[in-house]
Short mmCIF file of C-alpha atoms in Angstrom, two decimals:
data_model
loop_
_atom_site.label_atom_id
_atom_site.label_comp_id
_atom_site.label_asym_id
_atom_site.label_seq_id
_atom_site.Cartn_x
_atom_site.Cartn_y
_atom_site.Cartn_z
CA UNK A 6 0.04 0.00 -0.14
CA UNK A 7 1.47 3.14 -0.92
CA UNK A 8 1.64 6.54 1.15
CA UNK A 9 -0.97 8.24 -0.75
CA UNK A 10 -3.67 4.99 -0.08
CA UNK A 11 -2.78 4.74 3.38
CA UNK A 12 -3.27 8.38 3.95
CA UNK A 13 -6.32 8.56 2.33
CA UNK A 14 -7.84 5.56 4.22
CA UNK A 15 -7.10 6.74 6.96
CA UNK A 16 -8.73 10.10 5.99
CA UNK A 17 -11.87 8.59 5.06
CA UNK A 18 -12.13 6.61 8.37
CA UNK A 19 -12.07 10.01 10.30
CA UNK A 20 -15.08 11.58 8.01
CA UNK A 21 -17.01 8.35 8.54
CA UNK A 22 -16.44 8.50 12.37
CA UNK A 23 -13.57 5.87 12.99
CA UNK A 24 -10.90 7.19 15.50
CA UNK A 25 -7.50 5.63 14.31
CA UNK A 26 -3.94 5.26 16.04
CA UNK A 27 -1.07 5.76 13.88
CA UNK A 28 2.56 4.78 15.06
CA UNK A 29 4.59 6.09 12.16
CA UNK A 30 8.11 5.06 13.02
CA UNK A 31 9.57 4.95 9.31
CA UNK A 32 11.94 7.88 8.43
CA UNK A 33 10.54 10.62 5.79
CA UNK A 34 10.15 9.68 2.05
CA UNK A 35 10.17 11.33 -1.09
CA UNK A 36 6.00 10.27 -1.10
CA UNK A 37 5.45 11.94 2.58
CA UNK A 38 8.62 14.03 3.24
CA UNK A 39 6.69 15.80 6.32
CA UNK A 40 5.56 12.27 7.82
CA UNK A 41 2.36 10.15 7.81
CA UNK A 42 0.70 12.78 9.79
CA UNK A 43 0.93 15.89 7.28
CA UNK A 44 -0.05 13.20 4.25
CA UNK A 45 -3.15 12.39 6.50
CA UNK A 46 -3.91 16.02 7.47
CA UNK A 47 -3.58 17.17 3.63
CA UNK A 48 -6.31 14.34 2.62
CA UNK A 49 -8.51 16.08 5.30
CA UNK A 50 -7.45 19.60 3.56
CA UNK A 51 -5.65 20.55 6.66
CA UNK A 52 -2.57 22.18 7.35
CA UNK A 53 0.10 20.17 9.22
CA UNK A 54 2.83 23.04 9.34
CA UNK A 55 1.47 24.08 12.66
CA UNK A 56 2.49 20.75 13.55
CA UNK A 57 6.48 20.38 12.95
CA UNK A 58 8.22 17.78 14.25
CA UNK A 59 10.87 18.69 16.68
CA UNK A 60 14.59 18.39 15.88
CA UNK A 61 15.92 14.99 16.74
CA UNK A 62 12.29 13.32 17.16
CA UNK A 63 11.39 12.36 13.69
CA UNK A 64 8.81 9.86 14.16
CA UNK A 65 5.48 10.34 15.50
CA UNK A 66 2.31 8.80 17.23
CA UNK A 67 -0.68 10.42 16.37
CA UNK A 68 -4.13 9.55 18.09
CA UNK A 69 -6.96 10.86 15.41
CA UNK A 70 -10.12 11.80 17.10
CA UNK A 71 -13.22 11.52 14.40
CA UNK A 72 -14.72 14.75 15.09
CA UNK A 73 -16.95 16.95 12.60
CA UNK A 74 -13.57 18.48 12.19
CA UNK A 75 -10.90 15.79 13.19
CA UNK A 76 -8.60 16.56 15.91
CA UNK A 77 -4.72 15.18 16.00
CA UNK A 78 -2.72 14.12 19.54
CA UNK A 79 0.73 14.36 18.48
CA UNK A 80 3.80 12.99 20.30
CA UNK A 81 7.43 12.80 18.87
CA UNK A 82 9.94 10.64 19.48
CA UNK A 83 13.49 10.46 18.38
CA UNK A 84 15.45 7.16 17.73
CA UNK A 85 16.51 4.87 20.71
CA UNK A 86 13.59 6.74 22.92
CA UNK A 87 11.05 4.52 24.36
CA UNK A 88 7.59 4.93 22.42
CA UNK A 89 5.17 6.83 24.81
CA UNK A 90 1.61 5.41 25.24
CA UNK A 91 -0.77 6.49 22.47
CA UNK A 92 -4.29 7.77 22.89
CA UNK A 93 -7.25 5.52 21.02
CA UNK A 94 -10.36 7.26 21.17
CA UNK A 95 -13.69 5.31 21.99
CA UNK A 96 -15.78 8.71 21.47
CA UNK A 97 -15.88 11.93 19.89
CA UNK A 98 -15.90 13.50 23.29
CA UNK A 99 -13.02 12.71 25.76
CA UNK A 100 -13.08 8.94 26.23
CA UNK A 101 -9.90 7.20 25.20
CA UNK A 102 -7.36 4.24 26.30
CA UNK A 103 -3.81 4.45 26.19
CA UNK A 104 -1.92 1.94 24.03
CA UNK A 105 1.01 1.06 26.08
CA UNK A 106 3.35 1.15 22.49
CA UNK A 107 6.83 0.53 24.54
CA UNK A 108 5.63 -2.48 26.77
CA UNK A 109 4.16 -4.25 24.17
CA UNK A 110 6.80 -4.08 21.86
CA UNK A 111 9.17 -4.90 24.32
CA UNK A 112 7.20 -8.13 25.26
CA UNK A 113 6.98 -9.23 21.91
CA UNK A 114 10.69 -8.98 21.12
CA UNK A 115 11.07 -10.88 24.54
CA UNK A 116 9.15 -13.45 23.40
CA UNK A 117 10.64 -13.82 19.50
CA UNK A 118 12.60 -17.23 18.60
CA UNK A 119 16.64 -16.41 18.86
CA UNK A 120 16.74 -16.59 15.03
CA UNK A 121 14.10 -13.78 14.19
CA UNK A 122 15.78 -11.55 17.45
CA UNK A 123 19.10 -12.11 15.23
CA UNK A 124 17.51 -10.80 11.93
CA UNK A 125 15.98 -7.76 13.49
CA UNK A 126 19.36 -7.07 15.06
CA UNK A 127 21.12 -7.32 11.61
#
């Protein structure tokens, strides 16, 4: 799936009332030079230039709340930093759960067979 297709799907989910949590831990690409949030926001006719990524923290955890005008809750992360919990909204008011990203990834990694850990460490 391309960046444009993914951003379009997320935007469509938000338009139809589905809340989304996006974990963008990939470096910028030619098709998403300002990251996935900017690509999603542009599909919603919104400007992401008000949400610049801090220097040294190029990755983004974005909790999107599907309102008439969607709201994004952003948390920037740098390489080697623990992932913060991400908000996954349950309604268009204030109900959300925090998804424990760092703990989930670490537990999954701990349970991987040794040969898969070796592949990942290369």
